[in-house]
mmCIF file of C-alpha atoms in Angstrom:
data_model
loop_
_atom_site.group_PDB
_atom_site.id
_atom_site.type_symbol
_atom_site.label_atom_id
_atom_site.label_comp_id
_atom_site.label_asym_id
_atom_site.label_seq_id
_atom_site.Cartn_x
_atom_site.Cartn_y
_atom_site.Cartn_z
ATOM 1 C CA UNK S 285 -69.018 -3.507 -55.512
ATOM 2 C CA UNK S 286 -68.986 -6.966 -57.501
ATOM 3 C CA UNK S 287 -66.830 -9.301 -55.850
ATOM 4 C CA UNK S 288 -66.911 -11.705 -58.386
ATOM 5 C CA UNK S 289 -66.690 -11.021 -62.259
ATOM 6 C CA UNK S 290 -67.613 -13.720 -64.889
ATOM 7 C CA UNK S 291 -66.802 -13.770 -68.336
ATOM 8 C CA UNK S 292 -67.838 -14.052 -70.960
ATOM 9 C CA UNK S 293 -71.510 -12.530 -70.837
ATOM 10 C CA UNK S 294 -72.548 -15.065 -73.757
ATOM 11 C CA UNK S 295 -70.702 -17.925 -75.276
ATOM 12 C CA UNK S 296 -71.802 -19.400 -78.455
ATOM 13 C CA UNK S 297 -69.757 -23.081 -78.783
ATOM 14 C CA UNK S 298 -70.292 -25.802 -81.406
ATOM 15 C CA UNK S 299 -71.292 -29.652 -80.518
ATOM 16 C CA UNK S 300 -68.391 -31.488 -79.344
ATOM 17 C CA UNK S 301 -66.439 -28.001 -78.756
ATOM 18 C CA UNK S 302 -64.710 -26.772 -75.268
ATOM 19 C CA UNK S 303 -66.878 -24.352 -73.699
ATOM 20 C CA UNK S 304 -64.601 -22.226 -70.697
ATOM 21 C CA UNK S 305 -66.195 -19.713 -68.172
ATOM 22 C CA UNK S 306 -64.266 -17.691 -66.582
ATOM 23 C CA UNK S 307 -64.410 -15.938 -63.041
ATOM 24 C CA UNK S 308 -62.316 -13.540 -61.034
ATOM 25 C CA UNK S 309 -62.898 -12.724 -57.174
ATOM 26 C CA UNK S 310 -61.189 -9.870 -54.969
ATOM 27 C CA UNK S 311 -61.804 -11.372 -51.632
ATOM 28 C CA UNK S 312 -59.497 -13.114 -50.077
ATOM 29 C CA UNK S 313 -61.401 -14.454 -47.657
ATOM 30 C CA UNK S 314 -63.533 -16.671 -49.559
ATOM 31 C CA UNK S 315 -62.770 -20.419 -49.901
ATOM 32 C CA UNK S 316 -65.176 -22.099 -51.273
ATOM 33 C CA UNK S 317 -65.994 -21.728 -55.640
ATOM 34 C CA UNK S 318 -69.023 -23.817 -56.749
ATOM 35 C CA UNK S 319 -70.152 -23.477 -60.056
ATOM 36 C CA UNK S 320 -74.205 -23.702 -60.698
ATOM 37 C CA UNK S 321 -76.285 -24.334 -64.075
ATOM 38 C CA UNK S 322 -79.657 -22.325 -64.544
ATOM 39 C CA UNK S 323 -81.943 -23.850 -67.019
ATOM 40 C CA UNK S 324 -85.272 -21.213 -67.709
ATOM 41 C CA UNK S 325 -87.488 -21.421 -65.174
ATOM 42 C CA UNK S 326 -85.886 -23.171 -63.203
ATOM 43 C CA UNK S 327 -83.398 -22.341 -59.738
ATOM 44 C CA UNK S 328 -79.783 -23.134 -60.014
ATOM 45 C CA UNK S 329 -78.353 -26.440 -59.573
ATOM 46 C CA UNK S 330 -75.112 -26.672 -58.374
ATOM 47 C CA UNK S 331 -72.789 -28.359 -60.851
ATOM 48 C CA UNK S 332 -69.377 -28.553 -59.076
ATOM 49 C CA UNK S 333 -67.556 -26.714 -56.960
ATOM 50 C CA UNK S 334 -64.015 -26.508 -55.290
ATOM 51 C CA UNK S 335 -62.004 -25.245 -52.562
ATOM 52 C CA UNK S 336 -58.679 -23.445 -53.026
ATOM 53 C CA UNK S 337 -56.616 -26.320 -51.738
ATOM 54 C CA UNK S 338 -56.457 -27.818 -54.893
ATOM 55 C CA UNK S 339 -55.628 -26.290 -58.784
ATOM 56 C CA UNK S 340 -58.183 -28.495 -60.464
ATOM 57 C CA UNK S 341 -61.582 -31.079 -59.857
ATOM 58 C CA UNK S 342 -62.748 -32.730 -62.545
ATOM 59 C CA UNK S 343 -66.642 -34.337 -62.539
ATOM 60 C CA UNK S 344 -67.164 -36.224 -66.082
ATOM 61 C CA UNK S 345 -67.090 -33.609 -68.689
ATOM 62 C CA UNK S 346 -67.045 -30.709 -66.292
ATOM 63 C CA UNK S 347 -63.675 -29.252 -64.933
ATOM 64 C CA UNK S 348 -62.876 -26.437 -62.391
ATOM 65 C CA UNK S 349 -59.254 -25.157 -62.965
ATOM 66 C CA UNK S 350 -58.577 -22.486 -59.835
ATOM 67 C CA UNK S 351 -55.420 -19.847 -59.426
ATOM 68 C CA UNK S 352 -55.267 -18.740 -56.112
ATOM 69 C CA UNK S 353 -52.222 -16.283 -56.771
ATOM 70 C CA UNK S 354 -54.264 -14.682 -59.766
ATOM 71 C CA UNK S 355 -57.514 -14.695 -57.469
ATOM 72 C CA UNK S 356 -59.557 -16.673 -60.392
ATOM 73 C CA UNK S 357 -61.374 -19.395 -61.861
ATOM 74 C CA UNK S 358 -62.812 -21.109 -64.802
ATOM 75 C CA UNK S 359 -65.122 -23.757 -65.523
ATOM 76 C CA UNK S 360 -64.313 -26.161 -68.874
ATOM 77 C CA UNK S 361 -66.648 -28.498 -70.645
ATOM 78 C CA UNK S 362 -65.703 -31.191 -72.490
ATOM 79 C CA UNK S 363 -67.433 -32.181 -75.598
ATOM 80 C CA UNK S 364 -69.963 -29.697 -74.896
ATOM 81 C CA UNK S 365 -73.536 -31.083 -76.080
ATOM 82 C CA UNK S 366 -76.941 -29.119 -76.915
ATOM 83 C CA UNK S 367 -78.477 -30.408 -73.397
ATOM 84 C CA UNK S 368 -75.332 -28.320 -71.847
ATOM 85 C CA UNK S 369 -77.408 -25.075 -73.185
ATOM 86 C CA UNK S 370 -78.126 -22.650 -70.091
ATOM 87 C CA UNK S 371 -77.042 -20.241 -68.134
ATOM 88 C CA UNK S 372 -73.956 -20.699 -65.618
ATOM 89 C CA UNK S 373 -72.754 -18.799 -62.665
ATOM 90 C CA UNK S 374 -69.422 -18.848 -60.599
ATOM 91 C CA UNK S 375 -70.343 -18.457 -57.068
ATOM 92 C CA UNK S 376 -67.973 -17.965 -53.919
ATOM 93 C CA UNK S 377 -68.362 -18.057 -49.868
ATOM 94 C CA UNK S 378 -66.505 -18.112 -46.762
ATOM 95 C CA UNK S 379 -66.415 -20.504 -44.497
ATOM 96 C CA UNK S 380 -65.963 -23.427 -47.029
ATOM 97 C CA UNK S 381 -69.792 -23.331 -47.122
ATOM 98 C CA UNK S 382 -73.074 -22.661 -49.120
ATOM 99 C CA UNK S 383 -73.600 -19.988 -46.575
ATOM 100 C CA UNK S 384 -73.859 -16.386 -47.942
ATOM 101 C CA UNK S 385 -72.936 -17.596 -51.759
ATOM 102 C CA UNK S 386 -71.709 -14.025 -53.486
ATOM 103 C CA UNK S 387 -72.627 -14.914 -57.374
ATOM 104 C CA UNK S 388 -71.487 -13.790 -60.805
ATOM 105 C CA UNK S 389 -73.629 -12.266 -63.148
ATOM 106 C CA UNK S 390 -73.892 -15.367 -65.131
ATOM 107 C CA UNK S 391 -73.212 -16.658 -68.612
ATOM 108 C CA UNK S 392 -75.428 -17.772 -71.279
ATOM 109 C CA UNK S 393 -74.229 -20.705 -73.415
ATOM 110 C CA UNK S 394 -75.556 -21.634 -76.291
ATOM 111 C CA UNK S 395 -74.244 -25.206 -77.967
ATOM 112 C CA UNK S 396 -75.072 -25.403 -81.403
ATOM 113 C CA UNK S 397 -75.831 -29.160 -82.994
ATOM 114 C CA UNK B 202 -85.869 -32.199 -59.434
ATOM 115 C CA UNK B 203 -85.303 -30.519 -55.529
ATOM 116 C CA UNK B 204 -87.540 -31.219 -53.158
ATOM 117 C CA UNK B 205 -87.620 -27.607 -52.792
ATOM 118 C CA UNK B 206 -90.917 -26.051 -53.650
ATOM 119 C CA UNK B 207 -92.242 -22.535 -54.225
ATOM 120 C CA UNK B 208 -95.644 -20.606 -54.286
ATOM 121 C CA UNK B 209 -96.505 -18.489 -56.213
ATOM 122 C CA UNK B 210 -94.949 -19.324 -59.408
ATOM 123 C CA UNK B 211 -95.565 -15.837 -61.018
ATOM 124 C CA UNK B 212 -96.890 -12.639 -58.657
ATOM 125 C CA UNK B 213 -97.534 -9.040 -59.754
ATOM 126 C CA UNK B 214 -97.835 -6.261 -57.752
ATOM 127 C CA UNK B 215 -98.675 -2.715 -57.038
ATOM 128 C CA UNK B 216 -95.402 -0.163 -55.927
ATOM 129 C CA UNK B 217 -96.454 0.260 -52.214
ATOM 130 C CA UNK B 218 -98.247 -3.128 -51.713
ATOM 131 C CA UNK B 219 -96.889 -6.031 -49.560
ATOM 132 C CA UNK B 220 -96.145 -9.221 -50.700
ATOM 133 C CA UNK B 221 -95.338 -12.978 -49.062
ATOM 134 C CA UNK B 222 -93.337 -15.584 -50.729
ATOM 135 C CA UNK B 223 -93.520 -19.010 -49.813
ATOM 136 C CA UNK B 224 -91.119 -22.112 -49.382
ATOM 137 C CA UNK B 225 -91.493 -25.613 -48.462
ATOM 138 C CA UNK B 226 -87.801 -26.909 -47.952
ATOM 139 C CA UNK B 227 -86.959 -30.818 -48.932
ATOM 140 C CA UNK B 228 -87.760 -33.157 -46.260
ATOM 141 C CA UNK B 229 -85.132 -33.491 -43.424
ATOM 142 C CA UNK B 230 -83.343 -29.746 -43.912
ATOM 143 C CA UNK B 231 -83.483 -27.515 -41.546
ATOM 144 C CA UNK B 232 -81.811 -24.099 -43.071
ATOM 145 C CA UNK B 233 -83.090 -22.023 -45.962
ATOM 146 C CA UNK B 234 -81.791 -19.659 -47.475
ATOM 147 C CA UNK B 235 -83.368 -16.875 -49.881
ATOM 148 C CA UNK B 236 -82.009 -15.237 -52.392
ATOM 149 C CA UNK B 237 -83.426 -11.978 -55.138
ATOM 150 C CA UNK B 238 -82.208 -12.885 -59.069
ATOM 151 C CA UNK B 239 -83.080 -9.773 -61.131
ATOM 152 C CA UNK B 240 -82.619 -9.622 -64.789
ATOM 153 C CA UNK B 241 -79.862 -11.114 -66.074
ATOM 154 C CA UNK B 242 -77.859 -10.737 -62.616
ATOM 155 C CA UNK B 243 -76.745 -13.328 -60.529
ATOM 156 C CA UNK B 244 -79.040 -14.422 -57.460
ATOM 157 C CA UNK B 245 -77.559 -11.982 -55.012
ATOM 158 C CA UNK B 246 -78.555 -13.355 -50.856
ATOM 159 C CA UNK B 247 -81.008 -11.695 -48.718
ATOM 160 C CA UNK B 248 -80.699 -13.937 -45.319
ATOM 161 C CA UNK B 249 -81.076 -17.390 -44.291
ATOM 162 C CA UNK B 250 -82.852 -19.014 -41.645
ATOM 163 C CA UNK B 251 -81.646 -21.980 -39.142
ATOM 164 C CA UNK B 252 -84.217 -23.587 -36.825
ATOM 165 C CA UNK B 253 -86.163 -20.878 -36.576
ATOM 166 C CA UNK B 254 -83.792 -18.080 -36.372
ATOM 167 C CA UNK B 255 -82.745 -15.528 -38.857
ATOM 168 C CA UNK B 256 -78.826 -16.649 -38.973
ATOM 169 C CA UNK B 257 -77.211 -13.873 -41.276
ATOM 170 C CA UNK B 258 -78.496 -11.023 -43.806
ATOM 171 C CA UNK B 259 -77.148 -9.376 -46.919
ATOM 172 C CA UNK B 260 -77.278 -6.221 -48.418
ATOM 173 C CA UNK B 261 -81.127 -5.835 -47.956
ATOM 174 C CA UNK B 262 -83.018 -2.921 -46.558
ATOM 175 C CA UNK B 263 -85.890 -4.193 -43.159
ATOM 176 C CA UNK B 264 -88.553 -3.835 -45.033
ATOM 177 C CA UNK B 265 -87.281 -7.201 -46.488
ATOM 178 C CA UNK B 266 -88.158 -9.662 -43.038
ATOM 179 C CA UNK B 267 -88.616 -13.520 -42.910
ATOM 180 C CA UNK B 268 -89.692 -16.521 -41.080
ATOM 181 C CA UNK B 269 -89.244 -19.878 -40.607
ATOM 182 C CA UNK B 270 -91.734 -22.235 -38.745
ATOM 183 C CA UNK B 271 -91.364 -25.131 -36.668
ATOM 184 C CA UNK B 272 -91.537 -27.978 -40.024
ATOM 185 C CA UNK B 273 -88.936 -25.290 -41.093
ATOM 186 C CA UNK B 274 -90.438 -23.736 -44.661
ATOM 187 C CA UNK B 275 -89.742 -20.438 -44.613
ATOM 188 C CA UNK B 276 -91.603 -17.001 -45.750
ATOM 189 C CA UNK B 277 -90.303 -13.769 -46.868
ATOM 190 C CA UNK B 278 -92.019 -10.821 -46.886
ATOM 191 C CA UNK B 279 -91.660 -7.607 -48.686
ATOM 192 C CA UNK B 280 -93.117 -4.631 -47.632
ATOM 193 C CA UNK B 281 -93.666 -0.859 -49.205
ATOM 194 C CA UNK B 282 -92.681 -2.619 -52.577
ATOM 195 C CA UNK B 283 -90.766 -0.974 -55.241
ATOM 196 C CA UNK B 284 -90.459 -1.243 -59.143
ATOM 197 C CA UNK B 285 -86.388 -2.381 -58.320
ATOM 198 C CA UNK B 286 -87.808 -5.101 -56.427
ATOM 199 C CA UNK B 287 -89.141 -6.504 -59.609
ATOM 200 C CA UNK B 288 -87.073 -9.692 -59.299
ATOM 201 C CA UNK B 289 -86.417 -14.042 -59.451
ATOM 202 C CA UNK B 290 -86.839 -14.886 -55.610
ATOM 203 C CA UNK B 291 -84.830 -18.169 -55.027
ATOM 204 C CA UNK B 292 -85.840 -20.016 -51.550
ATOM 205 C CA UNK B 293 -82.459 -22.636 -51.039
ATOM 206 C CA UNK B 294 -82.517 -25.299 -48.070
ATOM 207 C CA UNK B 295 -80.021 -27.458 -46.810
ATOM 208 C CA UNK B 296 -79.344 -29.896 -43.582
ATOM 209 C CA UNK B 297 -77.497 -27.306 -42.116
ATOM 210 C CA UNK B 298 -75.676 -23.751 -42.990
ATOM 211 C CA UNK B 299 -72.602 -25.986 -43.872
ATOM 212 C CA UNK B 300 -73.701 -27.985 -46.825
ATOM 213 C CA UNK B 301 -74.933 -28.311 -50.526
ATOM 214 C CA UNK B 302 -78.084 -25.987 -50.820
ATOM 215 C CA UNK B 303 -80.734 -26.651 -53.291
ATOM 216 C CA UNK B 304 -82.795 -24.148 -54.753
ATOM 217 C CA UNK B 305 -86.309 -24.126 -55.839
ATOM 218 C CA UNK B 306 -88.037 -23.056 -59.037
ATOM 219 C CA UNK B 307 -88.392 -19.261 -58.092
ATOM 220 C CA UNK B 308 -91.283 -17.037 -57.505
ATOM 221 C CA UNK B 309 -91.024 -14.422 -60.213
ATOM 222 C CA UNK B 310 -92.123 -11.719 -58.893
ATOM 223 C CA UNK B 311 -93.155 -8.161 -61.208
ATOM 224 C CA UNK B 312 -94.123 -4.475 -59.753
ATOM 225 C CA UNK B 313 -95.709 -2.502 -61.481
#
């Protein structure tokens, strides 16, 4: 059972575009969305993240807009550069914590110059 | 860069051997976490550790066990190994179960 789906599998976006990630959950319970970037070969660093008390964060170029009704949410970024280029997963927990972290399968972006 | 550190980078097996995996969390946290990434999959947990004690386990089957020790890196161990175990193993530590966890550089680990 995947408990969180992320679309799409690949995203191709040109320099200076919008690049948006999308994810949809089915638990209820969880409360707690980061969003992590996964260069190759290296482990996931955690880009942003928010909690369903709020419809939107916003860090610099990086946005999180979250529907709690609709059970989803999508990362957006900005003026998307060729150092943006990597893979990016949706995450979610319980507990309003790191703890357990149920991840999507991951997109790969690809920014062209 | 984490503080979060990994050995070995790359490992490959034989189906029915036993492998460790190491971790050496970043200075001052005392939970870590660890986590299998296969192939184009998200890193899906397989239990964490808090001072010492195994505090919570996914979807793994026992022959999948863990420590932690007392300057609180962490091993996991993976017995009777398969071909589907052919995998990304994340180690993740953090101050406590509560807070931002950041992951290492992976052991990737093949079976063949």
């Amino acid at each position: 059972q995947q408990q969180v789906k992320q679309s799409p599998q690949s995203l191709i976006v040109q320099k200076g575009g919008i690049s948006i990630i999308n994810c949809a959950y089915e638990n209820t319970a969880f409360d707690y969305f980061p969003w992590y970037q996964q260069f190759p070969g290296k482990g996931p660093a955690l880009l942003i993240a928010i909690r369903p008390d709020v419809s939107e964060k916003k860090e610099g170029r990086f946005t999180i807009s979250f529907n709690k009704s609709a059970k989803q949410f999508s990362l957006h970024i900005m003026d998307s550069q060729p150092g943006d280029s990597a893979t990016y997963f949706c995450a979610a927990s319980k507990g309003g914590s790191n703890y357990k972290l149920t991840f999507g399968k991951g997109t790969l972006l690809t920014v062209n110059p | 860069e984490t503080g979060v550190t990994q050995s070995p980078t790359h490992l490959i097996k034989t189906r029915g051997q036993q492998v460790t995996l190491r971790c050496s969390s970043q200075s001052g946290h005392n939970t870590v976490s660890w986590y299998q990434q296969a192939l184009g999959q998200g890193p899906q947990f397989i239990f964490q550790y808090y001072r010492e004690e195994e505090n919570g386990r996914g979807n793994f089957p026992p022959r999948f066990s863990g420590l932690q020790f007392p300057n609180y890196s962490s091993e996991l161990n993976v017995n009777a190994l398969e071909l589907d175990d052919s995998a990304l193993y994340l180690c993740a530590s953090s101050t406590n179960r509560n807070t931002e966890a950041f992951f290492g550089q992976g052991t990737r680990l093949t079976v063949v």
